[in-house]
CSV table of C-alpha atoms and ligand atoms in Angstrom, one decimal:
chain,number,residue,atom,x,y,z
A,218,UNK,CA,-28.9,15.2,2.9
A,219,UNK,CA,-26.5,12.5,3.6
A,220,UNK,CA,-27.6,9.0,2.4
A,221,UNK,CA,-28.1,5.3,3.0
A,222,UNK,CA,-26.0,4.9,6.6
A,223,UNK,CA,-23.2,2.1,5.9
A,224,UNK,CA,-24.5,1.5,2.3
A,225,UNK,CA,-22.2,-1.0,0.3
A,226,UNK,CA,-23.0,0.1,-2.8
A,227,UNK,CA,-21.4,3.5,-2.8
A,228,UNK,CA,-18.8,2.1,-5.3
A,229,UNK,CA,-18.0,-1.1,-5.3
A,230,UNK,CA,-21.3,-3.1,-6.0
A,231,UNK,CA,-21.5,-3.7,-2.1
A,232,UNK,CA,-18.4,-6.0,-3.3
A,233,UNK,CA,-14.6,-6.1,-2.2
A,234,UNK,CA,-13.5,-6.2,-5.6
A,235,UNK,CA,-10.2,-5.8,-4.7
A,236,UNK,CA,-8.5,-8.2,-2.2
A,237,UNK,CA,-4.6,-8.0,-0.4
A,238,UNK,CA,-3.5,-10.9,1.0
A,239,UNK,CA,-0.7,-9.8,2.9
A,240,UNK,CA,1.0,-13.2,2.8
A,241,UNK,CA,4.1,-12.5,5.3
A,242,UNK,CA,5.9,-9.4,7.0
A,243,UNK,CA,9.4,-10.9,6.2
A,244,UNK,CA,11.5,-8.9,4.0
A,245,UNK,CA,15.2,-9.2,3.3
A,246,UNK,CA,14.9,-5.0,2.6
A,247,UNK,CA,14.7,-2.4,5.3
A,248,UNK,CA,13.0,0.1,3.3
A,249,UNK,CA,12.9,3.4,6.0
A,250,UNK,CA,9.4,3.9,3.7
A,251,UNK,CA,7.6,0.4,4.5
A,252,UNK,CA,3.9,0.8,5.3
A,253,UNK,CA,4.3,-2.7,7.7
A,254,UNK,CA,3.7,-2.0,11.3
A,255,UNK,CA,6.7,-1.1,13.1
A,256,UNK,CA,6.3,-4.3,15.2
A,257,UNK,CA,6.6,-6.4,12.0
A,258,UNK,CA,8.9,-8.8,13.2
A,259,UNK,CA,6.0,-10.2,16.1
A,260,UNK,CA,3.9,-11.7,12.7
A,261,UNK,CA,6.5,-14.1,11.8
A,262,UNK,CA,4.7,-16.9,14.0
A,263,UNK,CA,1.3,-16.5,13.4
A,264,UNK,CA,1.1,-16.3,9.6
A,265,UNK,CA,-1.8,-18.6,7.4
A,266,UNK,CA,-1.5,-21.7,6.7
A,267,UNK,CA,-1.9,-22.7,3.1
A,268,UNK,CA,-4.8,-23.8,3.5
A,269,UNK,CA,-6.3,-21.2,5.7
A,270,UNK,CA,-5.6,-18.3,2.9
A,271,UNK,CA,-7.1,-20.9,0.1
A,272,UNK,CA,-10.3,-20.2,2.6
A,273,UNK,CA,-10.0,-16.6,2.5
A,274,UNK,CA,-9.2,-16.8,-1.0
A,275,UNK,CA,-12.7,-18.7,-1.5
A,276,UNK,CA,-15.0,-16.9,0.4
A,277,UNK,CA,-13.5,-13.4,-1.4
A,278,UNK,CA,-14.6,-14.6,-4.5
A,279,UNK,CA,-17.3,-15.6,-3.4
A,280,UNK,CA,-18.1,-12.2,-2.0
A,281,UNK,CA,-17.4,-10.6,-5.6
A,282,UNK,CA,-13.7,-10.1,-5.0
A,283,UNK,CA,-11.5,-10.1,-8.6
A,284,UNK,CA,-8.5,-8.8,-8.6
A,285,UNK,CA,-5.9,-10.4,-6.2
A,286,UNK,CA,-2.6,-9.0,-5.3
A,287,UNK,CA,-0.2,-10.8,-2.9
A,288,UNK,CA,2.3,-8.8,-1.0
A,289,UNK,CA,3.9,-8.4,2.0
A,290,UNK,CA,6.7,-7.6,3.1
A,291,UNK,CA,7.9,-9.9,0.4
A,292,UNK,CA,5.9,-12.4,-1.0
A,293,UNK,CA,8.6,-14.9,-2.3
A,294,UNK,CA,9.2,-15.7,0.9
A,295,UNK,CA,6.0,-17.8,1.3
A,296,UNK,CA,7.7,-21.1,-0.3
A,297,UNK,CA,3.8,-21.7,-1.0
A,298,UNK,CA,3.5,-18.8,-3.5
A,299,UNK,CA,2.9,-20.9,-6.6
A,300,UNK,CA,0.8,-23.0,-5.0
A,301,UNK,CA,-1.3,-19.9,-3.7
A,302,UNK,CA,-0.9,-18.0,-7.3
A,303,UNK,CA,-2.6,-21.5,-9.3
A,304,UNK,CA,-5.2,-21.5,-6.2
A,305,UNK,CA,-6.9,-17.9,-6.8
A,306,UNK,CA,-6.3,-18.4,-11.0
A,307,UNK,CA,-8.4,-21.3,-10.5
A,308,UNK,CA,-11.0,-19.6,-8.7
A,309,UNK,CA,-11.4,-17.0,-10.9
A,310,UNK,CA,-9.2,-14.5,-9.4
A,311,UNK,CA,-7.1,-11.9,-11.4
A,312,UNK,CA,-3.5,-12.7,-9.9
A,313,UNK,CA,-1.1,-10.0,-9.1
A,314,UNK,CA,2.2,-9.9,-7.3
A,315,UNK,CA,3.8,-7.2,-5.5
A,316,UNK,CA,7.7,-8.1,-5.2
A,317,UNK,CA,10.7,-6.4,-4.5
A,318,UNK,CA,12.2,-8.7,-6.7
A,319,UNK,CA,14.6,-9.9,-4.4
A,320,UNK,CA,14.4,-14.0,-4.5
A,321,UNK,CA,12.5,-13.7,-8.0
A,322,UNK,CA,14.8,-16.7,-9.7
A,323,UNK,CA,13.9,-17.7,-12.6
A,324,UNK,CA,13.0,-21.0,-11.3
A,325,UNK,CA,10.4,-19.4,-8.9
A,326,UNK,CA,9.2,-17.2,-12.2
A,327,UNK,CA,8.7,-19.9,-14.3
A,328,UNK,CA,6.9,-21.9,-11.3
A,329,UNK,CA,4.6,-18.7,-11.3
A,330,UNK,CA,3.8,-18.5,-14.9
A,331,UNK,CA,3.3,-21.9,-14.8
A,332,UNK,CA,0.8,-21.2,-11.8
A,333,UNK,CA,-1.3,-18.8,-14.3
A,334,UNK,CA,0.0,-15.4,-12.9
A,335,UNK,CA,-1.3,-12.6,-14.4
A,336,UNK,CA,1.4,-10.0,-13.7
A,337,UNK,CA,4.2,-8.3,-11.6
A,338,UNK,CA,4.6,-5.0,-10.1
A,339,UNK,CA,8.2,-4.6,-9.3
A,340,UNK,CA,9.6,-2.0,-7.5
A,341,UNK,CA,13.2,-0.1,-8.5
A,342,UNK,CA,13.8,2.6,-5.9
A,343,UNK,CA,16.7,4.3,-8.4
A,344,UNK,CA,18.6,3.4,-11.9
A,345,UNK,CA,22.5,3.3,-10.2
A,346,UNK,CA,23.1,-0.2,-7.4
A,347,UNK,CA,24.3,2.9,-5.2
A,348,UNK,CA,21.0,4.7,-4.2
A,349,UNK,CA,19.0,2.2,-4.5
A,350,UNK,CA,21.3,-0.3,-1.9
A,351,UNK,CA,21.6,2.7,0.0
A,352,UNK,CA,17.6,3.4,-0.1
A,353,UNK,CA,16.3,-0.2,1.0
A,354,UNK,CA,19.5,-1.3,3.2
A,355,UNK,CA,20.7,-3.8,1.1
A,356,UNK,CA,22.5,-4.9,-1.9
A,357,UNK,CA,19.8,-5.0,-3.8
A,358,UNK,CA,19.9,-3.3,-7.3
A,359,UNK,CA,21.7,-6.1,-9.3
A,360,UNK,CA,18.9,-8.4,-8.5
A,361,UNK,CA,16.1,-6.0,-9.4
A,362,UNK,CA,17.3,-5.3,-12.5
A,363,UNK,CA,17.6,-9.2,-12.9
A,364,UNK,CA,14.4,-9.8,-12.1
A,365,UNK,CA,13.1,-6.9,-14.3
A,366,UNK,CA,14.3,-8.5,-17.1
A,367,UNK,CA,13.3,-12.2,-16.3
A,368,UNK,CA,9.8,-10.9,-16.1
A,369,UNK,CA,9.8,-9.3,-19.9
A,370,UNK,CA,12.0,-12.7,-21.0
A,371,UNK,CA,9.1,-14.8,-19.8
A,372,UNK,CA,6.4,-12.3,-21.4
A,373,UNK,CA,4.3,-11.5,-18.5
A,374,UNK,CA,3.1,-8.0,-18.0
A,375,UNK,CA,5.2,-5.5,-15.6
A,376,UNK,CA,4.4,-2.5,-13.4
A,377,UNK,CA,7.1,-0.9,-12.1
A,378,UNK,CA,6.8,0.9,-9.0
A,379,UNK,CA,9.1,3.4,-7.9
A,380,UNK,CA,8.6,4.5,-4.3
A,381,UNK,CA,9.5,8.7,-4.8
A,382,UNK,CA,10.7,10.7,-1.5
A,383,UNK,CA,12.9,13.5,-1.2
A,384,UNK,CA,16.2,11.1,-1.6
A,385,UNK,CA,15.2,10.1,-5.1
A,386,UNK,CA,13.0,12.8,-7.4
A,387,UNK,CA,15.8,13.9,-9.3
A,388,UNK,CA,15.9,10.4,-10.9
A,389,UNK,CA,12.0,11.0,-12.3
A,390,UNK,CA,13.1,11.1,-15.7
A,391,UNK,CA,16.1,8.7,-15.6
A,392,UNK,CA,13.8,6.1,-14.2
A,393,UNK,CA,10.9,6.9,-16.7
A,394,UNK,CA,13.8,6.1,-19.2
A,395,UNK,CA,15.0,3.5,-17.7
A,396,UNK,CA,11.6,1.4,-17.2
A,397,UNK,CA,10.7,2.1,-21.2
A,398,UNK,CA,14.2,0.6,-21.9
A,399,UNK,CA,13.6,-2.4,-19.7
A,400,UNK,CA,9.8,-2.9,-21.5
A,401,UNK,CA,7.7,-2.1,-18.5
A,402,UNK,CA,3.7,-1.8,-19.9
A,403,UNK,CA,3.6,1.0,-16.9
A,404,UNK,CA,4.9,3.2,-14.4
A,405,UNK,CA,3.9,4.1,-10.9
A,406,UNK,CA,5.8,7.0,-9.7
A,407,UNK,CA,4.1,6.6,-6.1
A,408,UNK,CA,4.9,9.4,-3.9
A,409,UNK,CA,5.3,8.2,-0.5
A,410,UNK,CA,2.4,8.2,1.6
A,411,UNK,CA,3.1,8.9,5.4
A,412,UNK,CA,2.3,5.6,7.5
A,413,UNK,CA,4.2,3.5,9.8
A,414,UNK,CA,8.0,4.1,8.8
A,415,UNK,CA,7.4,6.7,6.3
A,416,UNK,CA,5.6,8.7,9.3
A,417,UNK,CA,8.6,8.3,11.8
A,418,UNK,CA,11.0,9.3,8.8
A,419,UNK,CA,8.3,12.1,7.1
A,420,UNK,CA,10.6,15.1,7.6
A,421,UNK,CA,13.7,13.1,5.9
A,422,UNK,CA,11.5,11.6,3.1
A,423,UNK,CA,9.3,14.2,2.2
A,424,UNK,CA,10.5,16.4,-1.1
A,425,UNK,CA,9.6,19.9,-1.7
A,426,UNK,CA,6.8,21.5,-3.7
A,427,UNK,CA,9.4,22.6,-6.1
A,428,UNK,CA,10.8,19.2,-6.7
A,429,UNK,CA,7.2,18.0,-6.9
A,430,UNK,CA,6.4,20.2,-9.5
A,431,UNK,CA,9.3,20.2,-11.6
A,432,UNK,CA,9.6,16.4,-11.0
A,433,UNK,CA,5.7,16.4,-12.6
A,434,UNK,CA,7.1,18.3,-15.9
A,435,UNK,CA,9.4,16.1,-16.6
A,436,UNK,CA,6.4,13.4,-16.2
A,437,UNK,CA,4.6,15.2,-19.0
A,438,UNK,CA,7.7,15.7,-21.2
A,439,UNK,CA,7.9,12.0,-21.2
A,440,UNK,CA,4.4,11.2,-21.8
A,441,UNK,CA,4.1,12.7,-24.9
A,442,UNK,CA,7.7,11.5,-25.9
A,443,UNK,CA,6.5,8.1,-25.2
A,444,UNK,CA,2.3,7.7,-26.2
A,445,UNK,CA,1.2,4.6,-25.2
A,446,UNK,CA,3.7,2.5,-25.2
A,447,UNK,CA,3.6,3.4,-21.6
A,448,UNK,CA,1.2,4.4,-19.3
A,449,UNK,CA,3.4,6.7,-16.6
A,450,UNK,CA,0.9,7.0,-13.2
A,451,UNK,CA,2.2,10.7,-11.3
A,452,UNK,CA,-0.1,12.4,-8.6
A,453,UNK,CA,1.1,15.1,-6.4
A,454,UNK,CA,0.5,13.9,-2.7
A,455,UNK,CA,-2.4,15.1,-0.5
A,456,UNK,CA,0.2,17.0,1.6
A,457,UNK,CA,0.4,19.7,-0.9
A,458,UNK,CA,-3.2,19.3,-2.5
A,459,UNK,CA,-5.4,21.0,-0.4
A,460,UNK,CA,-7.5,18.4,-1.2
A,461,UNK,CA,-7.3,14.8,0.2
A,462,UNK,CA,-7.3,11.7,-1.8
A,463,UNK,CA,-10.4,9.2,-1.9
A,464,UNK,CA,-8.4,6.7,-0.1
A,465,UNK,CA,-9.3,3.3,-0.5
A,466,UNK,CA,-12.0,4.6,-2.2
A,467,UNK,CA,-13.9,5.1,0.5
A,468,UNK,CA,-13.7,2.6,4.1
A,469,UNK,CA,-15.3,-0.6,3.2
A,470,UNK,CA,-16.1,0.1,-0.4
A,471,UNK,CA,-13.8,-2.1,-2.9
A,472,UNK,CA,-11.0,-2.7,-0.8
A,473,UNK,CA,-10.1,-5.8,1.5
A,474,UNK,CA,-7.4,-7.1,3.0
A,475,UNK,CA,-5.9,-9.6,4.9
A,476,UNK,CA,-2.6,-9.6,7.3
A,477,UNK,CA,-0.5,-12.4,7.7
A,478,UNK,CA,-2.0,-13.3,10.6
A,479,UNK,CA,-5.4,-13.5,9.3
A,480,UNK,CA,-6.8,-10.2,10.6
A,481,UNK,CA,-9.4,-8.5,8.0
A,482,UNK,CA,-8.5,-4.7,6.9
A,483,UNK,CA,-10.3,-2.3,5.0
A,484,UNK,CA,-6.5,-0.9,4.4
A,485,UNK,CA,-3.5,-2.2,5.3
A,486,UNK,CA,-2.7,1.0,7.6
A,487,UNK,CA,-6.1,0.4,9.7
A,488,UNK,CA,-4.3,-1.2,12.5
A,489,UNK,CA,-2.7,1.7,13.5
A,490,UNK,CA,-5.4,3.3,14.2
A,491,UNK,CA,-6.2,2.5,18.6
A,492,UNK,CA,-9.9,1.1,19.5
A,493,UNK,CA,-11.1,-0.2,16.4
A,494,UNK,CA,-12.3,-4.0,16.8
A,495,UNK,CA,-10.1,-6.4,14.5
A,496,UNK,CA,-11.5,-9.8,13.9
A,497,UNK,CA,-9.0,-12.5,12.3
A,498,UNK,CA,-10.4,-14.9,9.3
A,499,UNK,CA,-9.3,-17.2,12.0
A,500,UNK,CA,-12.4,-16.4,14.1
A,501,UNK,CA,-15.2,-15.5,11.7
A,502,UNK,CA,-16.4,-16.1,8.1
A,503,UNK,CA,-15.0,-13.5,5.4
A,504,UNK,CA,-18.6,-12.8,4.8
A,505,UNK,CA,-19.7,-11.8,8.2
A,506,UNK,CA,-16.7,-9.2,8.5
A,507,UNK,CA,-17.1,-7.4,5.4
A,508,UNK,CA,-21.0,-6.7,5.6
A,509,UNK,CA,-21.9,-7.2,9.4
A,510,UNK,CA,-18.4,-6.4,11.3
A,511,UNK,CA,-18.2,-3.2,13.3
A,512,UNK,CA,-15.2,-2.2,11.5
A,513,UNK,CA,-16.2,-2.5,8.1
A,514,UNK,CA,-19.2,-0.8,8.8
A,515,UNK,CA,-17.6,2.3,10.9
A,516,UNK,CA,-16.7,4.6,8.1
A,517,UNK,CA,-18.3,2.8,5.2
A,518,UNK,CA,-21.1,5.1,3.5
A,519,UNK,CA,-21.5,9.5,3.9
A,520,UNK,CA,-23.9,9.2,6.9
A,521,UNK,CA,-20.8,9.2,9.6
A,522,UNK,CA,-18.9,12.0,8.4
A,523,UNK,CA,-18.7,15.0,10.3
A,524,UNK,CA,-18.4,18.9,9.3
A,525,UNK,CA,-17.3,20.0,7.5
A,526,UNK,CA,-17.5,17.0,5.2
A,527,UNK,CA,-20.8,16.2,6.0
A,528,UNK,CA,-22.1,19.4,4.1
A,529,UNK,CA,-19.3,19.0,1.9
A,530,UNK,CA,-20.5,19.2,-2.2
A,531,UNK,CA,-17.0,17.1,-2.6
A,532,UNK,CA,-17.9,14.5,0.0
A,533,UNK,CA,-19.2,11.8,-2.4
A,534,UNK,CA,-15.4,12.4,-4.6
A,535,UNK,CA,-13.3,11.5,-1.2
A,536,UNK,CA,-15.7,10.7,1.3
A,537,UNK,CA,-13.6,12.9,3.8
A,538,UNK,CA,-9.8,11.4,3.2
A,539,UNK,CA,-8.1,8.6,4.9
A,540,UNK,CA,-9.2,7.6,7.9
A,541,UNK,CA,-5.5,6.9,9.5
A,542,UNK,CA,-4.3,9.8,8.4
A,543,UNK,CA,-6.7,11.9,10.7
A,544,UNK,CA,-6.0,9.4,12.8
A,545,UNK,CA,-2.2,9.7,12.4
A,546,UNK,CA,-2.4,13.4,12.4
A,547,UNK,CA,-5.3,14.4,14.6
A,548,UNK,CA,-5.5,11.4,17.2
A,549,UNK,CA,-9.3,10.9,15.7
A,550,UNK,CA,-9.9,8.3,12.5
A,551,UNK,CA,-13.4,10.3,13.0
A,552,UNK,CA,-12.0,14.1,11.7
A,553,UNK,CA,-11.9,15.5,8.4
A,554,UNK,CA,-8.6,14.5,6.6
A,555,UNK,CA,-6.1,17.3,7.4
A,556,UNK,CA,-4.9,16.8,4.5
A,557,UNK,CA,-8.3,19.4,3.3
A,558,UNK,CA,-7.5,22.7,3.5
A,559,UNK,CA,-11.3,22.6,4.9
A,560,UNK,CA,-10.3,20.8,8.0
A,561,UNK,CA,-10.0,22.7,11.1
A,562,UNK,CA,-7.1,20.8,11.3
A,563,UNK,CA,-5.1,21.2,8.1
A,564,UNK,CA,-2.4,23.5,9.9
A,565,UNK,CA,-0.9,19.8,11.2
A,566,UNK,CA,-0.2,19.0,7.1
A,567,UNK,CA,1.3,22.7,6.5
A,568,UNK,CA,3.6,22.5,9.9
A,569,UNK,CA,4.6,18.8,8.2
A,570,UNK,CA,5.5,20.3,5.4
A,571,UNK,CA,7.9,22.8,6.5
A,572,UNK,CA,9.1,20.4,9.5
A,573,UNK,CA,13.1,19.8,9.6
A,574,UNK,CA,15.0,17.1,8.4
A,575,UNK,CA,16.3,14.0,10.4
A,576,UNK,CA,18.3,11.1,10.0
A,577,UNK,CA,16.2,8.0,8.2
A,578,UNK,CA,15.5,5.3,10.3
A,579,UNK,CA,15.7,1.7,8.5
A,580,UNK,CA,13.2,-0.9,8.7
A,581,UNK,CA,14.5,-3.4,11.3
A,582,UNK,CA,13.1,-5.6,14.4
A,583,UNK,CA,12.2,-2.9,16.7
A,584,UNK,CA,10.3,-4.5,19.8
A,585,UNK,CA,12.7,-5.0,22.7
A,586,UNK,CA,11.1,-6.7,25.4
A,587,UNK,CA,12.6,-5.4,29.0
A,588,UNK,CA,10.1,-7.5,31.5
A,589,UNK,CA,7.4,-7.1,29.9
A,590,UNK,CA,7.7,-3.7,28.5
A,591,UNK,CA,7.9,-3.4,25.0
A,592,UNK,CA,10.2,-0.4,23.7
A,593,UNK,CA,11.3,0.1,20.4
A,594,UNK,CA,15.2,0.4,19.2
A,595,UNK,CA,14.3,3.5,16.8
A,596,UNK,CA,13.9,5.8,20.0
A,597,UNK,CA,17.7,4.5,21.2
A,598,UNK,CA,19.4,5.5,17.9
I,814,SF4,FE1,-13.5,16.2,1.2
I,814,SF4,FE2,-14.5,16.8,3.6
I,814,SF4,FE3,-12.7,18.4,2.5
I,814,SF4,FE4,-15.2,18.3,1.6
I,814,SF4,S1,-14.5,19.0,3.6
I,814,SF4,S2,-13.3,18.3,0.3
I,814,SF4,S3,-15.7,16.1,1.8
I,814,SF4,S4,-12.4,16.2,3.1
I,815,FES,FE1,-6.3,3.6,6.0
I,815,FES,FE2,-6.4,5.6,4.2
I,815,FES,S1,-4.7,4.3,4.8
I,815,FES,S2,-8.1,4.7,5.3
């Protein structure tokens, strides 16, 4: 039978245990991967004040929220980062930031140990200034690797996060190498999930099941070679799984976040889905939207799900997949994940993965305004 209709305890306490603050959309990178909206660059003008995230910051903890991360775009380029970092320690919040490590001086480090941060997840794209510059658009890799070591000389923890697509999986085990050498306590090799520019550039980014797989031995080689002196995190994407992954862990559950412009998320990709009813921190406390909004409470819970979840034995492990990416895929947030070889749908992930390859589009202003009509540069390539 399915259960409690938009319960919040399903695994999160009824809490949003963990909160994104999504300080800005700026970037000086152009990753062709970025999970911002394509229309990133409209943001720039509305973004929180100071004060206003403080707010959000306060009623999150309030709610339950502990673990913070501040990202972006980049992060560092809030000038009121430190101040925002000493705000949530002081609270009570578990501070972590998510930098591309571009504008991490040491100045602006020190100012954020100083601030009581907790730690840093860097990302590194590739171990040679070639790939990676070529992979986000910039020259880029110098001041990474700077950064990378900044962090260890001032003794804070470090994640580093290595975006993996089909340009890159080669360098698995050069990176693994490479972050043990530079002292990271862990390693996310995230395979790319398909969103927003990783969608439009799927059939360039996407690497094959073989490379997958042999990329996922050379994972376990290195864990054993290694113990614990690092934690390496690998999972093979939903694409190829047959199975789709818990996202979010569930709509509503843990997860909360907040984009620049003060609009409240259950995951940063929600906005692309069309007809869902967005409400802004600006317009309503944090506490009405996460129990009482109509968004929040859509998907949140077992009782919505359709078939085949809905007499799914797995339903309560992934709570029917990712809600954008049956929206992405199916043009319904309501279907089964196609990423489930369940799904009436899952043809749409098999046809994905044998699509052809294109060029990669870069991340770049995009909306062009021709009286009033909004096009986007990508399509004129
Ligand atoms: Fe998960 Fe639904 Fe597939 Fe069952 S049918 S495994 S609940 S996505
Ligand atoms: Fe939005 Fe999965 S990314 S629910």
């Amino acid at each position: 039978m399915p259960q409690d209709t938009n319960a919040l305890r399903l695994d999160g306490q009824g809490k949003p245990l963990w909160l994104a603050l999504e300080l800005t959309y700026r970037c000086p990178l152009k990753c062709s991967w970025c999970s911002n909206p394509l229309d990133f660059d409209d943001y720039a003008e509305r973004e929180l004040s100071t004060e206003e995230w403080c707010r959000v910051m306060r009623e999150a903890r309030a709610l339950g929220a502990l673990q913070i991360g501040f990202t972006g775009g980049e992060p560092l380029q809030r000038r009121d980062l430190e101040q925002l970092v000493a705000y949530a320690e002081q609270i009570g919040l578990y501070t972590n930031l998510i930098t591309s490590g571009v504008g991490l001086s040491d100045e602006r480090l020190l100012g954020l140990k100083q601030a009581g941060l907790r730690q840093i997840q860097l990302s590194m794209q590739a171990t040679d200034a070639a790939m990676t510059d070529e992979l986000v658009g910039a020259k880029a890799h110098q001041l990474k690797l700077d950064a990378a070591r900044r962090i260890k000389e001032h003794g804070l923890p470090m994640v580093l996060n290595m975006p993996v697509g089909r340009q890159n999986i080669g360098q698995v085990g050069a990176m693994i190498a490479y972050a043990a050498e530079l002292g990271a306590e862990y390693l996310e090799l995230a395979n790319l999930q398909y969103y927003n520019w990783a969608l439009i550039n799927r059939d360039e980014l996407m690497p094959t099941l073989a490379a997958l797989r042999e990329a996922e031995t050379v994972v376990q080689q290195w864990r054993q070679k290694l113990g614990k002196r690092m934690a390496i995190y690998y999972v093979i994407p939903d694409y190829y799984e047959g199975r789709p992954k818990a996202c979010m862990n569930g709509w509503g559950a843990i997860h909360l976040t907040i984009a620049p412009d003060g609009v409240a998320m259950p995951c940063q990709e929600s906005r692309s889905v069309p007809g869902l009813d967005f409400v802004s921190v600006r317009e309503r406390p944090l506490d009405w939207i996460w129990n009482e909004s109509p968004l929040f409470r859509k998907y949140r819970g077992l009782d919505w799900l359709p078939e085949p979840c809905r007499s799914c034995d797995e339903r309560e492990k992934d709570f029917g997949g990712c809600r954008c990416q049956a929206f992405l895929l199916t043009g319904d947030a309501s279907n089964t994940d196609p990423a489930c070889d369940r799904s009436p749908h899952h043809h749409l992930m098999q046809a994905a993965v044998h699509s052809a390859t294109k060029p990669l589009r870069f991340r770049k202003p995009l909306v062009k305004r021709v009286a009033g009509v909004m096009s986007t540069a990508f399509m004129e390539d």
